[in-house]
Coordinates of C-alpha atoms in Angstrom, one line a residue:
M15 CA 16.2 -8.0 57.3
T16 CA 19.0 -6.0 58.5
G17 CA 17.6 -2.6 58.0
T18 CA 19.9 -1.8 55.1
T19 CA 18.6 -0.8 51.6
T20 CA 20.0 -1.6 48.2
P21 CA 20.8 1.6 46.3
P22 CA 18.8 2.1 43.2
A23 CA 20.5 1.1 39.9
P24 CA 21.6 3.8 37.6
A25 CA 18.8 5.1 35.3
G26 CA 18.6 3.5 31.8
P27 CA 21.8 1.4 31.7
E28 CA 20.6 -0.9 28.9
C29 CA 19.8 2.1 26.7
G30 CA 23.1 3.7 27.4
T31 CA 24.9 0.3 26.5
V32 CA 22.9 0.0 23.3
R33 CA 23.8 3.5 22.2
A34 CA 27.4 3.1 23.2
R35 CA 27.6 -0.1 21.1
T36 CA 25.8 1.3 18.0
G37 CA 27.1 4.8 18.1
E38 CA 23.5 6.1 17.6
T39 CA 22.1 9.2 19.1
D40 CA 18.9 9.0 21.2
L41 CA 16.8 10.1 18.2
E42 CA 18.5 7.6 15.9
L43 CA 17.9 4.8 18.1
Y44 CA 14.2 5.9 18.6
T45 CA 13.7 6.2 14.9
A46 CA 15.3 2.9 14.1
T47 CA 13.1 1.3 16.6
A48 CA 10.1 3.0 15.1
L49 CA 10.9 1.9 11.6
R50 CA 11.4 -1.7 12.8
V51 CA 7.9 -1.6 14.6
A52 CA 6.3 -0.2 11.6
G53 CA 7.8 -2.9 9.5
E54 CA 5.8 -5.5 11.4
V55 CA 2.4 -4.3 10.3
I56 CA 2.7 -5.1 6.6
G57 CA 3.4 -8.8 7.3
R58 CA 0.4 -9.1 9.5
Y59 CA -2.1 -7.4 7.3
S60 CA -1.2 -8.1 3.6
T61 CA 0.6 -11.2 2.1
S62 CA 0.6 -9.6 -1.4
F63 CA 2.3 -6.4 -0.5
S64 CA 4.5 -8.1 1.9
W65 CA 5.8 -10.6 -0.8
A66 CA 6.4 -7.6 -3.1
C67 CA 8.2 -5.6 -0.4
R68 CA 10.6 -8.4 0.2
V69 CA 12.0 -7.8 -3.3
L70 CA 13.1 -4.4 -2.5
P71 CA 16.5 -3.4 -1.3
P72 CA 16.5 -3.1 2.6
D73 CA 16.2 0.8 2.9
A74 CA 13.5 1.0 0.4
R75 CA 11.7 -1.9 2.0
R76 CA 11.8 -0.3 5.2
D77 CA 10.4 3.0 4.0
I78 CA 7.5 1.5 2.0
A79 CA 6.6 -0.6 5.0
A80 CA 6.3 2.5 7.1
I81 CA 4.1 4.2 4.7
Y82 CA 1.9 1.0 4.6
A83 CA 1.8 0.9 8.4
M84 CA 0.5 4.6 8.7
V85 CA -2.3 4.0 6.2
R86 CA -3.1 0.6 7.5
V87 CA -3.7 2.0 11.1
A88 CA -6.0 4.6 9.8
D89 CA -7.8 2.1 7.6
E90 CA -8.4 -0.2 10.6
V91 CA -9.8 2.6 12.7
V92 CA -12.7 3.0 10.2
D93 CA -13.0 -0.6 9.2
G94 CA -14.1 -2.1 12.5
A95 CA -11.3 -2.4 14.9
A96 CA -12.4 0.7 16.9
E97 CA -16.1 -0.2 16.7
E98 CA -15.2 -3.7 17.9
A99 CA -13.6 -2.2 20.9
G100 CA -16.9 -0.5 21.7
L101 CA -16.5 3.0 20.4
P102 CA -19.5 4.8 18.8
V103 CA -19.2 6.3 15.3
A104 CA -18.6 9.7 16.8
R105 CA -15.7 8.6 18.9
V106 CA -14.1 6.7 15.9
A107 CA -14.4 9.9 13.8
A108 CA -12.8 11.9 16.6
G109 CA -10.0 9.3 16.9
L110 CA -9.3 9.5 13.2
D111 CA -9.3 13.3 13.3
A112 CA -6.8 13.1 16.2
Y113 CA -4.7 10.6 14.3
E114 CA -4.4 13.0 11.3
R115 CA -3.5 15.9 13.5
A116 CA -0.8 13.7 15.1
C117 CA 0.5 12.6 11.7
E118 CA 0.9 16.3 10.4
D119 CA 2.5 17.3 13.7
A120 CA 5.1 14.4 13.3
M121 CA 5.7 15.3 9.7
D122 CA 6.3 18.9 10.8
T123 CA 8.4 18.3 13.8
G124 CA 10.2 14.9 13.0
F125 CA 8.9 13.2 16.3
S126 CA 5.9 11.4 17.6
T127 CA 5.2 9.4 20.7
D128 CA 3.4 7.0 18.3
L129 CA 6.1 4.7 16.8
V130 CA 4.2 4.1 13.6
L131 CA 3.6 7.9 13.1
H132 CA 7.3 8.6 14.0
A133 CA 8.4 6.1 11.4
F134 CA 6.1 7.5 8.7
A135 CA 7.3 11.1 9.6
D136 CA 10.9 10.1 9.2
V137 CA 10.1 8.6 5.7
S138 CA 8.0 11.6 4.7
R139 CA 10.7 14.2 5.6
R140 CA 13.5 12.2 3.8
H141 CA 11.4 11.6 0.6
G142 CA 9.3 14.7 0.3
I143 CA 6.0 13.3 1.2
T144 CA 3.7 16.3 2.3
A145 CA 0.3 17.0 3.6
E146 CA -0.8 17.4 -0.1
L147 CA -0.9 13.6 -0.2
T148 CA -1.9 12.7 3.4
R149 CA -5.0 15.0 3.6
P150 CA -6.8 13.4 0.7
F151 CA -6.1 10.1 2.2
F152 CA -7.8 11.1 5.5
V153 CA -10.8 12.6 3.7
S154 CA -11.3 9.2 2.1
M155 CA -11.0 7.5 5.4
R156 CA -13.7 9.8 6.9
A157 CA -16.0 9.0 4.0
D158 CA -16.0 5.3 5.2
L159 CA -17.8 6.5 8.3
T160 CA -20.5 8.5 6.6
V161 CA -21.0 7.2 3.0
A162 CA -22.7 3.9 2.5
E163 CA -23.1 4.1 -1.3
H164 CA -21.0 5.9 -3.9
G165 CA -21.8 7.6 -7.0
E166 CA -19.4 8.1 -9.9
D167 CA -17.9 11.3 -8.7
S168 CA -17.7 10.5 -5.0
L169 CA -16.1 7.1 -5.9
A170 CA -13.5 8.8 -8.0
A171 CA -12.5 11.1 -5.1
Y172 CA -12.5 8.2 -2.7
I173 CA -10.2 6.2 -4.8
H174 CA -7.9 9.1 -5.3
G175 CA -7.7 9.6 -1.5
S176 CA -7.6 6.0 -0.4
A177 CA -5.3 4.5 -3.1
E178 CA -3.9 6.8 -5.7
V179 CA -2.1 9.1 -3.1
V180 CA -0.7 6.0 -1.4
G181 CA 0.9 5.1 -4.8
L182 CA 2.2 8.7 -5.0
M183 CA 3.8 8.4 -1.6
C184 CA 5.5 5.1 -2.5
L185 CA 6.7 6.7 -5.7
Q186 CA 8.5 9.4 -3.6
V187 CA 10.6 6.7 -2.2
F188 CA 11.4 5.2 -5.6
L189 CA 12.4 8.6 -7.0
S190 CA 15.2 8.6 -4.5
M191 CA 16.7 5.5 -6.2
D192 CA 19.4 6.2 -8.6
G193 CA 18.0 4.1 -11.5
T194 CA 14.5 5.7 -11.7
R195 CA 14.2 7.5 -15.0
A196 CA 12.8 11.0 -14.0
D197 CA 15.0 13.4 -15.8
G198 CA 12.5 16.2 -16.3
P199 CA 8.9 17.3 -15.6
A200 CA 7.4 15.1 -18.4
D201 CA 9.0 12.0 -16.9
R202 CA 7.9 12.7 -13.4
A203 CA 4.3 13.5 -14.6
A204 CA 4.3 10.1 -16.5
L205 CA 5.5 8.3 -13.3
R206 CA 2.9 10.1 -11.2
A207 CA 0.1 9.2 -13.6
A208 CA 1.2 5.5 -13.7
A209 CA 1.4 5.5 -9.8
S210 CA -2.1 6.8 -9.7
R211 CA -3.4 4.2 -12.1
L212 CA -1.8 1.4 -10.3
G213 CA -3.1 2.4 -7.0
A214 CA -6.6 2.8 -8.4
A215 CA -6.4 -0.7 -10.0
F216 CA -5.4 -2.3 -6.7
Q217 CA -8.3 -0.5 -4.9
K218 CA -10.8 -1.6 -7.6
V219 CA -9.6 -5.2 -7.3
N220 CA -10.1 -5.0 -3.5
F221 CA -13.6 -3.6 -3.9
L222 CA -14.7 -6.4 -6.2
R223 CA -13.0 -9.2 -4.1
D224 CA -14.4 -7.8 -0.9
L225 CA -17.9 -7.1 -2.3
A226 CA -19.8 -9.2 0.2
A227 CA -17.7 -8.3 3.3
D228 CA -18.0 -4.6 2.6
H229 CA -21.7 -4.8 2.1
D230 CA -22.7 -7.2 4.9
A231 CA -20.2 -6.4 7.6
L232 CA -19.5 -2.6 7.0
G233 CA -22.6 -1.5 5.2
R234 CA -20.8 -0.2 2.3
T235 CA -21.2 -0.4 -1.6
Y236 CA -18.4 1.2 -3.5
F237 CA -19.4 0.3 -7.1
S238 CA -22.8 1.5 -8.3
G239 CA -25.1 -1.4 -9.6
A240 CA -22.7 -3.9 -7.8
A241 CA -24.3 -4.7 -4.5
P242 CA -24.0 -8.5 -3.9
E243 CA -27.6 -9.1 -4.8
A244 CA -27.5 -6.9 -7.8
L245 CA -24.2 -7.7 -9.5
T246 CA -24.6 -9.1 -13.0
E247 CA -22.0 -10.7 -15.3
E248 CA -22.2 -7.8 -17.5
R249 CA -21.6 -5.3 -14.7
K250 CA -18.7 -7.5 -13.4
A251 CA -17.2 -7.5 -16.9
E252 CA -17.4 -3.7 -17.1
L253 CA -15.7 -3.3 -13.7
L254 CA -12.9 -5.7 -14.6
A255 CA -12.3 -4.1 -18.0
D256 CA -11.8 -0.8 -16.2
L257 CA -9.4 -2.0 -13.6
D258 CA -7.5 -4.1 -16.2
A259 CA -7.1 -0.9 -18.2
D260 CA -5.6 0.7 -15.1
L261 CA -3.2 -2.2 -14.7
D262 CA -2.1 -2.0 -18.3
A263 CA -1.7 1.8 -18.2
S264 CA 0.6 1.5 -15.2
L265 CA 3.2 -0.8 -16.9
P266 CA 5.3 1.8 -18.7
G267 CA 5.8 3.8 -15.6
I268 CA 6.7 0.8 -13.5
L269 CA 9.3 -0.1 -16.0
A270 CA 10.7 3.4 -15.8
L271 CA 11.5 2.8 -12.1
D272 CA 15.0 1.7 -10.8
P273 CA 15.1 -2.0 -11.7
R274 CA 15.3 -2.9 -7.9
A275 CA 11.9 -1.0 -7.4
A276 CA 10.4 -2.2 -10.7
R277 CA 10.8 -5.9 -9.8
A278 CA 8.9 -5.4 -6.5
V279 CA 6.2 -3.2 -8.2
L280 CA 5.9 -5.8 -11.0
L281 CA 5.4 -8.5 -8.4
A282 CA 2.5 -6.6 -6.9
H283 CA 1.1 -5.9 -10.3
G284 CA 1.3 -9.5 -11.2
L285 CA -0.5 -10.8 -8.0
F286 CA -3.3 -8.3 -8.6
A287 CA -3.5 -9.2 -12.3
E288 CA -3.9 -12.7 -11.2
L289 CA -6.6 -11.9 -8.7
S290 CA -8.3 -10.0 -11.6
R291 CA -8.2 -13.1 -13.7
R292 CA -9.7 -15.2 -10.9
L293 CA -12.4 -12.7 -10.2
A294 CA -13.3 -12.9 -14.0
A295 CA -13.5 -16.7 -13.7
T296 CA -15.8 -16.5 -10.6
P297 CA -19.6 -16.3 -11.3
A298 CA -21.0 -12.9 -10.1
A299 CA -23.4 -14.7 -7.8
E300 CA -20.5 -16.5 -6.1
L301 CA -18.6 -13.2 -5.5
A302 CA -21.6 -12.3 -3.2
R303 CA -20.8 -15.3 -1.0
R304 CA -17.0 -15.7 -0.9
R305 CA -13.8 -13.9 -1.1
V306 CA -11.5 -14.8 -3.9
R307 CA -7.9 -15.2 -3.3
V308 CA -4.6 -16.2 -4.9
P309 CA -3.1 -19.4 -3.3
D310 CA 0.4 -19.1 -2.1
P311 CA 1.9 -21.6 -4.6
V312 CA 0.5 -19.4 -7.4
K313 CA 2.1 -16.3 -5.9
A314 CA 5.3 -18.2 -5.7
R315 CA 5.1 -18.9 -9.5
I316 CA 4.3 -15.3 -10.2
A317 CA 7.3 -14.2 -8.2
V318 CA 9.6 -16.6 -9.9
R319 CA 8.3 -15.4 -13.3
V320 CA 8.8 -11.7 -12.4
L321 CA 12.2 -12.2 -10.8
A322 CA 13.4 -13.9 -14.0
A323 CA 12.2 -10.8 -15.9
S324 CA 10.5 -12.8 -18.6
P325 CA 8.1 -10.9 -20.8
V326 CA 5.7 -13.8 -20.9
G327 CA 2.7 -13.4 -18.8
I328 CA 3.8 -10.0 -17.3
G329 CA 0.9 -8.4 -19.1
R330 CA -2.7 -8.8 -18.1
R331 CA -3.9 -12.3 -18.6
G332 CA -1.0 -13.2 -20.9
R333 CA -1.8 -10.5 -23.4
P334 CA 1.3 -8.8 -25.1
L335 CA 2.8 -5.9 -23.2
P336 CA 1.9 -2.2 -24.2
A337 CA 4.1 -0.8 -26.9
G338 CA 7.7 -0.3 -25.7
C339 CA 7.3 -2.3 -22.5
A340 CA 8.8 -5.6 -23.8
E341 CA 12.0 -3.6 -24.5
D342 CA 12.1 -1.9 -21.1
L343 CA 11.4 -5.3 -19.4
A344 CA 14.4 -6.8 -21.4
A345 CA 16.6 -4.1 -19.8
H346 CA 15.9 -5.5 -16.5
Q347 CA 17.4 -8.9 -17.2
D348 CA 20.7 -7.3 -16.7
G349 CA 19.7 -6.3 -13.2
D350 CA 20.7 -2.6 -13.3
R351 CA 20.2 0.2 -15.8
R352 CA 22.1 2.8 -13.8
P353 CA 24.9 4.6 -15.5

């Protein structure tokens, strides 16, 4: 050694180079990074929603993925990741409370040190997603820590908070797209009702598909009279009829969306309708032992069918579409309804 020292490098040269190259401000670069990080979550946790999101235009895909990331993190907190890390229930509940406070703070201020929450806050502020939707969601997440069996009323409240409001958050993104038909209060109310019914249908499918895992691993029974050892063919048929009615009721609202959004939501609808069909074909006793899934080649066929905008098979289990839906679906064949 000569006794000399090397002077320190200037702080943050790489960041400065990136900003100079892209023309972004510090906040713009941070937000873009957060949105990219949030976009990784959906691909890791949900193949069905990931497939559907790929159909969306890039900006809408990015924003829907940020919504999914926020709700997925909260869901993982209560569905075992925190417990597996060794946290007792009280600590898990405190962590969920802290996450909700951080979420609302990010929505209020437009900034969070948590990249997923920062991305969600950016989306919520641009599309008008408020605490009116996030608070019921966190109420339902808390219920997963304290409620082992649901009655009719508590299940309705749980589904509203865990699924319907998520559909309403996504709707806010689709309302920002030019081709969505939402000219007045009645149109918007119909879209909100459809989004809620679709979210409820997705959640009910999940409950029936995950019957054994929810009961055995998490100690939860969502549907009354549908514990794995008690589920009968008659009860299974009742539950499927209810969720299939939700799927059917959502179709007119889906077809009122901008065609670019409608195709993506129709793909998700088709994937869950196929899952419903497979649940119907699976004996009730078998649902207590294994998780039913849609194989990737079948998902690919559904995607081709939806992207071709063919009315055949879009409705539940090949049934005719609800009144007016076939005409709306035909409009999608031209690719764009916008004036």
